Short mmCIF file of C-alpha atoms and ligand atoms in Angstrom, two decimals:
data_model
loop_
_atom_site.label_atom_id
_atom_site.label_comp_id
_atom_site.label_asym_id
_atom_site.label_seq_id
_atom_site.Cartn_x
_atom_site.Cartn_y
_atom_site.Cartn_z
CA UNK U 386 26.98 17.29 -23.37
CA UNK U 387 29.63 18.62 -25.67
CA UNK U 388 30.76 22.19 -25.70
CA UNK U 389 28.60 24.75 -27.49
CA UNK U 390 29.87 26.05 -30.80
CA UNK U 391 32.11 29.13 -30.65
CA UNK U 392 33.00 30.99 -33.81
CA UNK U 393 36.68 30.71 -34.80
CA UNK U 394 38.16 33.28 -37.13
CA UNK U 395 40.51 31.56 -39.58
CA UNK U 396 43.72 33.42 -40.16
CA UNK U 397 43.73 32.25 -43.81
CA UNK U 398 40.25 33.28 -44.82
CA UNK U 399 38.33 35.86 -42.76
CA UNK U 400 34.68 35.07 -42.40
CA UNK U 401 32.41 36.92 -44.77
CA UNK U 402 29.33 38.82 -43.50
CA UNK U 403 27.16 36.08 -45.10
CA UNK U 404 29.10 33.32 -43.25
CA UNK U 405 28.53 35.21 -39.99
CA UNK U 406 24.84 35.73 -40.77
CA UNK U 407 24.24 31.99 -41.48
CA UNK U 408 26.33 31.14 -38.43
CA UNK U 409 23.97 32.97 -36.10
CA UNK U 410 21.22 30.74 -37.44
CA UNK U 411 23.15 27.47 -37.24
CA UNK U 412 24.35 28.22 -33.70
CA UNK U 413 20.73 27.86 -32.60
CA UNK U 414 20.78 24.19 -33.48
CA UNK U 415 21.54 22.14 -30.36
CA UNK U 416 23.67 19.62 -32.30
CA UNK U 417 26.26 22.14 -33.48
CA UNK U 418 29.43 21.95 -31.41
CA UNK U 419 33.16 21.66 -31.94
CA UNK U 420 32.93 17.89 -31.50
CA UNK U 421 29.94 17.47 -33.80
CA UNK U 422 29.82 15.17 -36.80
CA UNK U 423 27.88 16.89 -39.58
CA UNK U 424 26.35 15.93 -42.94
CA UNK U 425 25.78 18.69 -45.47
CA UNK U 426 23.40 17.72 -48.27
CA UNK U 427 22.90 19.48 -51.58
CA UNK U 428 23.95 22.23 -53.84
CA UNK U 429 24.37 24.89 -51.15
CA UNK U 430 27.09 22.86 -49.37
CA UNK U 431 30.06 25.20 -50.01
CA UNK U 432 28.86 28.20 -47.98
CA UNK U 433 27.46 25.93 -45.26
CA UNK U 434 30.81 24.15 -44.83
CA UNK U 435 32.41 27.58 -44.49
CA UNK U 436 29.92 28.30 -41.69
CA UNK U 437 30.45 24.96 -39.93
CA UNK U 438 34.22 25.44 -39.99
CA UNK U 439 33.76 28.93 -38.67
CA UNK U 440 31.79 27.36 -35.83
CA UNK U 441 34.65 24.96 -35.14
CA UNK U 442 33.01 21.81 -36.53
CA UNK U 443 35.78 19.46 -37.67
CA UNK U 444 34.01 16.37 -38.96
CA UNK U 445 31.99 17.16 -42.05
CA UNK U 446 30.67 15.07 -44.98
CA UNK U 447 29.28 16.79 -48.09
CA UNK U 448 26.71 14.69 -49.99
CA UNK U 449 25.48 15.36 -53.51
CA UNK U 450 24.61 13.57 -56.75
CA UNK U 451 26.71 16.02 -58.74
CA UNK U 452 30.47 15.35 -59.04
CA UNK U 453 31.09 18.91 -60.25
CA UNK U 454 29.72 20.34 -56.96
CA UNK U 455 31.78 17.88 -54.93
CA UNK U 456 34.91 18.85 -56.87
CA UNK U 457 34.26 22.45 -55.78
CA UNK U 458 33.97 21.27 -52.17
CA UNK U 459 37.24 19.28 -52.47
CA UNK U 460 39.04 22.28 -54.04
CA UNK U 461 37.77 24.63 -51.38
CA UNK U 462 38.18 22.38 -48.35
CA UNK U 463 40.40 19.45 -49.21
CA UNK U 464 39.24 15.89 -48.95
CA UNK U 465 39.51 13.65 -45.97
CA UNK U 466 39.33 9.82 -46.04
CA UNK U 467 35.89 8.73 -47.15
CA UNK U 468 35.60 6.08 -44.43
CA UNK U 469 34.95 8.93 -42.06
CA UNK U 470 37.57 7.97 -39.47
CA UNK U 471 39.66 11.12 -39.87
CA UNK U 472 38.57 14.64 -39.06
CA UNK U 473 38.15 17.02 -41.97
CA UNK U 474 35.79 17.53 -44.89
CA UNK U 475 34.97 14.46 -46.98
CA UNK U 476 32.63 14.02 -49.90
CA UNK U 477 30.19 11.27 -50.89
CA UNK U 478 28.59 11.24 -54.28
CA UNK U 479 25.10 9.81 -54.57
CA UNK U 480 21.51 10.04 -53.45
CA UNK U 481 21.39 11.07 -49.78
CA UNK U 482 18.75 8.39 -49.15
CA UNK U 483 21.39 5.77 -49.98
CA UNK U 484 24.18 7.20 -47.80
CA UNK U 485 26.04 4.29 -46.20
CA UNK U 486 25.62 3.83 -42.44
CA UNK U 487 29.40 4.11 -41.76
CA UNK U 488 29.18 7.84 -42.51
CA UNK U 489 26.92 8.25 -39.43
CA UNK U 490 25.61 8.51 -36.89
CA UNK U 491 25.72 12.28 -36.92
CA UNK U 492 24.81 15.22 -34.71
CA UNK U 493 23.72 17.41 -37.50
CA UNK U 494 22.22 17.10 -40.99
CA UNK U 495 22.01 20.32 -43.01
CA UNK U 496 19.80 20.27 -46.10
CA UNK U 497 20.84 23.12 -48.31
CA UNK U 498 18.13 22.63 -50.89
CA UNK U 499 17.54 19.39 -52.79
CA UNK U 500 15.24 17.50 -50.43
CA UNK U 501 12.80 20.27 -50.96
CA UNK U 502 13.47 20.45 -54.68
CA UNK U 503 12.86 18.05 -57.43
CA UNK U 504 15.34 15.19 -56.96
CA UNK U 505 14.19 13.52 -53.79
CA UNK U 506 10.98 13.59 -51.98
CA UNK U 507 11.52 15.64 -48.84
CA UNK U 508 9.76 13.02 -46.76
CA UNK U 509 12.24 10.26 -47.69
CA UNK U 510 15.14 12.58 -47.08
CA UNK U 511 13.78 13.38 -43.57
CA UNK U 512 13.28 9.68 -42.78
CA UNK U 513 16.86 8.97 -43.83
CA UNK U 514 18.03 11.94 -41.74
CA UNK U 515 16.19 10.60 -38.68
CA UNK U 516 17.88 7.25 -39.12
CA UNK U 517 21.30 8.91 -39.43
CA UNK U 518 21.00 11.18 -36.42
CA UNK U 519 22.19 10.57 -32.86
CA UNK U 520 19.68 11.18 -30.04
CA UNK U 521 19.39 14.96 -29.46
CA UNK U 522 20.79 15.67 -32.98
CA UNK U 523 19.34 18.22 -35.39
CA UNK U 524 18.26 18.65 -38.91
CA UNK U 525 18.72 22.15 -40.31
CA UNK U 526 16.84 23.07 -43.44
CA UNK U 527 18.61 26.06 -44.92
CA UNK U 528 16.97 26.82 -48.22
CA UNK U 529 18.18 30.00 -49.86
CA UNK U 530 17.28 30.96 -53.38
CA UNK U 531 20.82 31.63 -54.47
CA UNK U 532 21.86 27.99 -53.78
CA UNK U 533 18.92 26.46 -55.61
CA UNK U 534 19.38 24.69 -58.90
CA UNK U 535 15.69 23.98 -59.25
CA UNK U 536 12.51 25.65 -58.34
CA UNK U 537 11.37 23.70 -55.26
CA UNK U 538 8.21 21.69 -55.52
CA UNK U 539 7.70 22.00 -51.81
CA UNK U 540 8.71 25.49 -50.79
CA UNK U 541 9.57 25.12 -47.10
CA UNK U 542 7.06 26.89 -44.94
CA UNK U 543 5.90 26.19 -41.39
CA UNK U 544 2.77 24.39 -42.57
CA UNK U 545 4.62 22.25 -45.12
CA UNK U 546 7.24 21.40 -42.50
CA UNK U 547 4.67 20.40 -39.90
CA UNK U 548 3.00 18.11 -42.38
CA UNK U 549 6.31 16.66 -43.45
CA UNK U 550 7.46 15.78 -39.94
CA UNK U 551 4.21 14.17 -38.83
CA UNK U 552 4.94 10.57 -37.77
CA UNK U 553 8.66 11.28 -37.54
CA UNK U 554 10.49 11.36 -34.21
CA UNK U 555 11.55 15.01 -34.60
CA UNK U 556 9.94 18.17 -33.34
CA UNK U 557 10.20 21.68 -34.87
CA UNK U 558 12.80 23.36 -32.68
CA UNK U 559 12.55 26.71 -34.47
CA UNK U 560 11.95 28.13 -37.92
CA UNK U 561 12.14 31.52 -39.60
CA UNK U 562 11.92 33.30 -42.90
CA UNK U 563 15.33 34.57 -43.89
CA UNK U 564 16.47 37.13 -46.46
CA UNK U 565 16.32 34.81 -49.49
CA UNK U 566 14.47 31.85 -48.27
CA UNK U 567 13.68 29.82 -45.20
CA UNK U 568 15.46 28.21 -42.29
CA UNK U 569 14.03 25.51 -40.04
CA UNK U 570 15.60 23.40 -37.27
CA UNK U 571 14.18 19.99 -36.34
CA UNK U 572 15.41 18.04 -33.29
CA UNK U 573 15.46 14.38 -32.28
CA UNK U 574 14.56 13.53 -28.66
CA UNK U 575 17.66 13.57 -26.50
CA UNK U 576 17.10 10.57 -24.21
CA UNK U 577 16.43 7.12 -25.53
CA UNK U 578 18.85 4.76 -23.87
CA UNK U 579 17.48 2.67 -21.10
CA UNK U 580 19.39 3.43 -17.95
CA UNK U 581 18.30 0.19 -16.35
CA UNK U 582 16.85 -2.95 -17.94
CA UNK U 583 13.07 -2.99 -17.94
CA UNK U 584 11.13 -6.17 -17.26
CA UNK U 585 7.57 -6.53 -18.54
CA UNK U 586 5.21 -9.53 -18.38
CA UNK U 587 1.80 -10.01 -19.84
CA UNK U 588 -0.58 -12.16 -21.92
CA UNK U 589 -0.23 -12.41 -25.72
CA UNK U 590 -3.32 -10.97 -27.37
CA UNK U 591 -4.61 -10.68 -30.92
CA UNK U 592 -3.16 -7.78 -32.86
CA UNK U 593 -4.54 -6.04 -35.91
CA UNK U 594 -4.01 -9.21 -38.00
CA UNK U 595 -2.12 -7.23 -40.59
CA UNK U 596 -0.06 -10.23 -41.62
CA UNK U 597 3.20 -9.44 -39.97
CA UNK U 598 3.53 -13.22 -40.00
CA UNK U 599 3.42 -13.16 -43.78
CA UNK U 600 6.06 -10.42 -43.67
CA UNK U 601 8.32 -12.97 -41.94
CA UNK U 602 8.18 -11.19 -38.57
CA UNK U 603 5.21 -12.23 -36.49
CA UNK U 604 4.80 -10.02 -33.51
CA UNK U 605 3.29 -11.21 -30.25
CA UNK U 606 1.14 -8.27 -29.13
CA UNK U 607 1.15 -7.88 -25.34
CA UNK U 608 -1.97 -7.01 -23.39
CA UNK U 609 -3.04 -3.42 -23.31
CA UNK U 610 -2.62 -2.72 -19.59
CA UNK U 611 1.09 -3.29 -20.08
CA UNK U 612 1.19 -1.07 -23.11
CA UNK U 613 0.09 1.88 -20.95
CA UNK U 614 2.83 1.10 -18.39
CA UNK U 615 5.46 0.75 -21.08
CA UNK U 616 4.45 3.91 -22.81
CA UNK U 617 4.73 5.82 -19.56
CA UNK U 618 8.29 4.77 -19.06
CA UNK U 619 9.63 4.39 -22.68
CA UNK U 620 9.78 6.62 -25.74
CA UNK U 621 7.88 5.13 -28.71
CA UNK U 622 10.45 3.25 -30.66
CA UNK U 623 12.22 -0.03 -31.38
CA UNK U 624 14.01 -1.88 -28.60
CA UNK U 625 15.72 -5.20 -28.09
CA UNK U 626 16.36 -7.68 -25.32
CA UNK U 627 15.37 -11.14 -24.15
CA UNK U 628 12.00 -12.91 -24.14
CA UNK U 629 10.70 -16.02 -22.39
CA UNK U 630 7.36 -17.55 -23.30
CA UNK U 631 5.38 -19.78 -21.02
CA UNK U 632 4.17 -21.89 -23.97
CA UNK U 633 1.01 -23.96 -24.25
CA UNK U 634 1.06 -27.34 -22.54
CA UNK U 635 3.01 -30.03 -24.36
CA UNK U 636 5.26 -27.68 -26.40
CA UNK U 637 9.01 -28.74 -26.40
CA UNK U 638 11.17 -27.24 -23.70
CA UNK U 639 13.22 -25.28 -26.27
CA UNK U 640 10.10 -23.13 -26.80
CA UNK U 641 10.21 -22.03 -23.15
CA UNK U 642 13.92 -21.10 -23.27
CA UNK U 643 15.05 -17.46 -23.16
CA UNK U 644 15.34 -16.11 -26.73
CA UNK U 645 16.47 -12.87 -28.33
CA UNK U 646 13.70 -10.42 -29.25
CA UNK U 647 12.98 -7.02 -30.88
CA UNK U 648 10.15 -4.94 -29.58
CA UNK U 649 8.14 -2.13 -31.08
CA UNK U 650 6.41 0.28 -28.71
CA UNK U 651 4.16 2.86 -30.30
CA UNK U 652 1.43 3.58 -32.78
CA UNK U 653 2.80 2.08 -36.01
CA UNK U 654 2.43 5.29 -38.09
CA UNK U 655 3.32 3.46 -41.35
CA UNK U 656 0.17 1.32 -41.25
CA UNK U 657 -2.04 3.01 -38.68
CA UNK U 658 -4.94 4.91 -40.29
CA UNK U 659 -5.07 7.02 -37.13
CA UNK U 660 -7.83 5.14 -35.38
CA UNK U 661 -5.79 2.36 -33.74
CA UNK U 662 -4.47 2.36 -30.18
CA UNK U 663 -0.71 2.10 -29.50
CA UNK U 664 0.72 -1.36 -29.07
CA UNK U 665 3.61 -3.26 -27.58
CA UNK U 666 4.64 -6.01 -29.95
CA UNK U 667 7.48 -8.41 -29.72
CA UNK U 668 9.11 -10.46 -32.46
CA UNK U 669 10.93 -13.36 -30.89
CA UNK U 670 14.00 -14.59 -32.78
CA UNK U 671 13.00 -18.22 -32.47
CA UNK U 672 11.04 -20.64 -34.60
CA UNK U 673 8.56 -22.19 -32.20
CA UNK U 674 8.34 -25.92 -32.68
CA UNK U 675 5.17 -26.56 -30.68
CA UNK U 676 2.81 -24.67 -33.05
CA UNK U 677 2.25 -21.51 -35.05
CA UNK U 678 0.33 -19.51 -32.42
CA UNK U 679 0.45 -18.96 -28.70
CA UNK U 680 -2.34 -16.46 -28.10
CA UNK U 681 -3.28 -16.38 -24.40
CA UNK U 682 0.17 -17.52 -23.20
CA UNK U 683 2.21 -15.47 -20.79
CA UNK U 684 5.24 -13.65 -22.21
CA UNK U 685 8.02 -12.06 -20.21
CA UNK U 686 10.41 -9.61 -21.79
CA UNK U 687 13.57 -7.97 -20.54
CA UNK U 688 14.22 -4.78 -22.50
CA UNK U 689 17.91 -3.89 -22.59
CA UNK U 690 18.48 -1.40 -25.29
CA UNK U 691 17.04 1.09 -27.75
CA UNK U 692 17.57 0.66 -31.50
CA UNK U 693 15.80 3.64 -33.11
CA UNK U 694 12.68 5.83 -32.91
CA UNK U 695 9.49 4.77 -34.59
CA UNK U 696 9.14 6.13 -38.10
CA UNK U 697 6.38 6.57 -40.66
CA UNK U 698 7.99 4.90 -43.65
CA UNK U 699 6.89 5.65 -47.22
CA UNK U 700 6.01 2.01 -47.90
CA UNK U 701 5.51 -1.33 -46.09
CA UNK U 702 8.51 -2.66 -48.05
CA UNK U 703 10.73 0.05 -46.59
CA UNK U 704 9.42 -0.81 -43.11
CA UNK U 705 10.04 -4.53 -43.62
CA UNK U 706 13.61 -4.06 -44.79
CA UNK U 707 14.28 -1.77 -41.82
CA UNK U 708 12.81 -4.36 -39.42
CA UNK U 709 15.19 -6.95 -40.90
CA UNK U 710 18.13 -4.60 -40.29
CA UNK U 711 16.87 -3.98 -36.66
CA UNK U 712 16.82 -7.73 -36.12
CA UNK U 713 20.35 -8.11 -37.43
CA UNK U 714 21.58 -5.33 -35.11
CA UNK U 715 19.79 -6.81 -32.08
CA UNK U 716 21.23 -10.25 -32.78
CA UNK U 717 24.79 -8.95 -32.67
CA UNK U 718 24.24 -6.61 -29.72
CA UNK U 719 22.78 -9.38 -27.60
CA UNK U 720 25.87 -11.56 -28.17
CA UNK U 721 27.91 -9.14 -26.09
CA UNK U 722 28.84 -10.93 -22.86
CA UNK U 723 27.19 -8.37 -20.54
CA UNK U 724 23.92 -8.50 -22.43
CA UNK U 725 24.06 -12.24 -22.75
CA UNK U 726 24.50 -12.51 -18.97
CA UNK U 727 21.29 -10.54 -18.45
CA UNK U 728 19.22 -13.39 -19.94
CA UNK U 729 19.62 -15.06 -16.52
CA UNK U 730 17.26 -12.51 -15.08
CA UNK U 731 14.38 -14.21 -16.91
CA UNK U 732 15.67 -17.72 -16.17
CA UNK U 733 15.82 -17.18 -12.42
CA UNK U 734 12.14 -16.32 -12.19
P1 ADP R 1421 -1.38 -10.35 -34.69
O1 ADP R 1421 -1.74 -9.21 -35.58
O2 ADP R 1421 -2.52 -11.05 -34.13
O3 ADP R 1421 -0.37 -9.95 -33.64
P2 ADP R 1421 0.81 -11.53 -36.18
O4 ADP R 1421 0.78 -11.80 -37.66
O5 ADP R 1421 1.67 -10.39 -35.67
O6 ADP R 1421 -0.66 -11.41 -35.65
O7 ADP R 1421 1.28 -12.89 -35.54
C1 ADP R 1421 1.57 -12.89 -34.16
C2 ADP R 1421 1.37 -14.23 -33.50
O8 ADP R 1421 2.22 -15.23 -34.10
C3 ADP R 1421 1.75 -14.16 -32.10
O9 ADP R 1421 0.73 -13.70 -31.22
C4 ADP R 1421 2.11 -15.60 -31.79
O10 ADP R 1421 0.96 -16.32 -31.41
C5 ADP R 1421 2.61 -16.13 -33.13
N1 ADP R 1421 4.08 -16.30 -33.28
C6 ADP R 1421 4.67 -17.41 -33.80
N2 ADP R 1421 6.01 -17.26 -33.82
C7 ADP R 1421 6.30 -16.09 -33.27
C8 ADP R 1421 7.53 -15.39 -32.98
N3 ADP R 1421 8.70 -15.94 -33.34
N4 ADP R 1421 7.44 -14.14 -32.43
C9 ADP R 1421 6.24 -13.63 -32.14
N5 ADP R 1421 5.07 -14.22 -32.36
C10 ADP R 1421 5.06 -15.46 -32.92
N1 RBF R 1422 5.80 0.37 -37.45
C1 RBF R 1422 5.96 1.62 -37.92
O1 RBF R 1422 5.04 2.20 -38.44
N2 RBF R 1422 7.16 2.23 -37.90
C2 RBF R 1422 8.28 1.62 -37.40
O2 RBF R 1422 9.34 2.26 -37.38
C3 RBF R 1422 8.13 0.32 -36.94
N3 RBF R 1422 9.21 -0.39 -36.49
C4 RBF R 1422 9.07 -1.69 -36.06
C5 RBF R 1422 10.22 -2.39 -35.69
C6 RBF R 1422 10.12 -3.73 -35.27
C7 RBF R 1422 11.35 -4.45 -34.89
C8 RBF R 1422 8.83 -4.38 -35.27
C9 RBF R 1422 8.73 -5.82 -34.86
C10 RBF R 1422 7.75 -3.68 -35.69
C11 RBF R 1422 7.83 -2.33 -36.07
N4 RBF R 1422 6.71 -1.60 -36.54
C12 RBF R 1422 6.87 -0.33 -36.97
C13 RBF R 1422 5.36 -2.17 -36.37
C14 RBF R 1422 4.77 -2.78 -37.62
O3 RBF R 1422 4.11 -1.77 -38.30
C15 RBF R 1422 3.85 -3.89 -37.22
O4 RBF R 1422 4.57 -4.93 -36.61
C16 RBF R 1422 3.11 -4.45 -38.42
O5 RBF R 1422 2.38 -3.47 -39.06
C17 RBF R 1422 2.17 -5.56 -37.92
O6 RBF R 1422 1.26 -5.10 -36.98
MG1 MG R 1423 1.39 -8.80 -33.98
#
């Protein structure tokens, strides 16, 4: 764990009472520390950057659609290289939901207003924030009337917040009414990485027939007994590793080789109407030559790494494009010599 934030009085600009007041709130967020990487989103960025600097945070990106606001940030705080390799305050102009991946992953996302206003839907902004956060990182919603440019469509309240985070991998860490508005802290689970590889073996069963094959990513659903075991030892989410199928008789030997795979463990909140049990489903990065289906065959998987938590996306299209990105990441990760060597674990059986 990194060191906890400690206020630092700048000799150039003494902290105002307002800075100190907001700082007491931000200090409650577990992701705030001197070594944190922070994203500040929206029109209330300037006072929040003051607070983060006061708390010793040295790696800050301000995001907004409005170039005038970002000019104010640059004037007040200077501008660091946009690639995000140097410490300092940098700016990125655009829709937060389109923020490039190289500006993350971050320990802290602070929404100062917009996601709860009229420009973005708050839900999309929270999904994006979840994808940008490191494990254990926090989202702070600091919505104060004086920093608002619009009247929010979704005034942040505990009930609204609880509805917004449902299906997302964050929990409400704390929330409170403040003098001119509302402040809430959401936190990602801290532990995702697998400490040791996890081997699972089971029969391929019928899934919900939702046409993941038509989506280009058929998923072999693994029998339910195994799902219970997996859920007991893994957080719901997306993992990657190696897979080995014991294919139907007569299929070419290449079909029984060890192949790369991505694995989803969880309840599929994007498509689940709430009445379907959790599943363990594996997309194998191989085009099987022996046939289109192998229901009933035995599948062994070796899970090596975690990619991201499971998320309730706003549309199936958003889910599909994210699955494609997950596959691309897994493909590259598994080419690392140490991970490639682990494939032998399945071969030796
Ligand atoms: P279901 O809802 O029954 O799981 P899918 O559309 O997800 O149906 O298709 C999954 C099935 O497709 C698997 O059970 C398997 O028989 C077959 N399949 C063919 N190629 C693959 C692959 N590369 N990865 C996973 N499953 C595959
Ligand atoms: N479903 C979700 O609702 N949220 C997810 O974040 C999610 N991620 C997935 C990642 C991968 C790599 C795969 C293969 C599936 C994922 N799914 C997710 C499950 C998806 O909804 C399911 O495969 C299809 O609906 C077909 O059953
Ligand atoms: Mg499936």
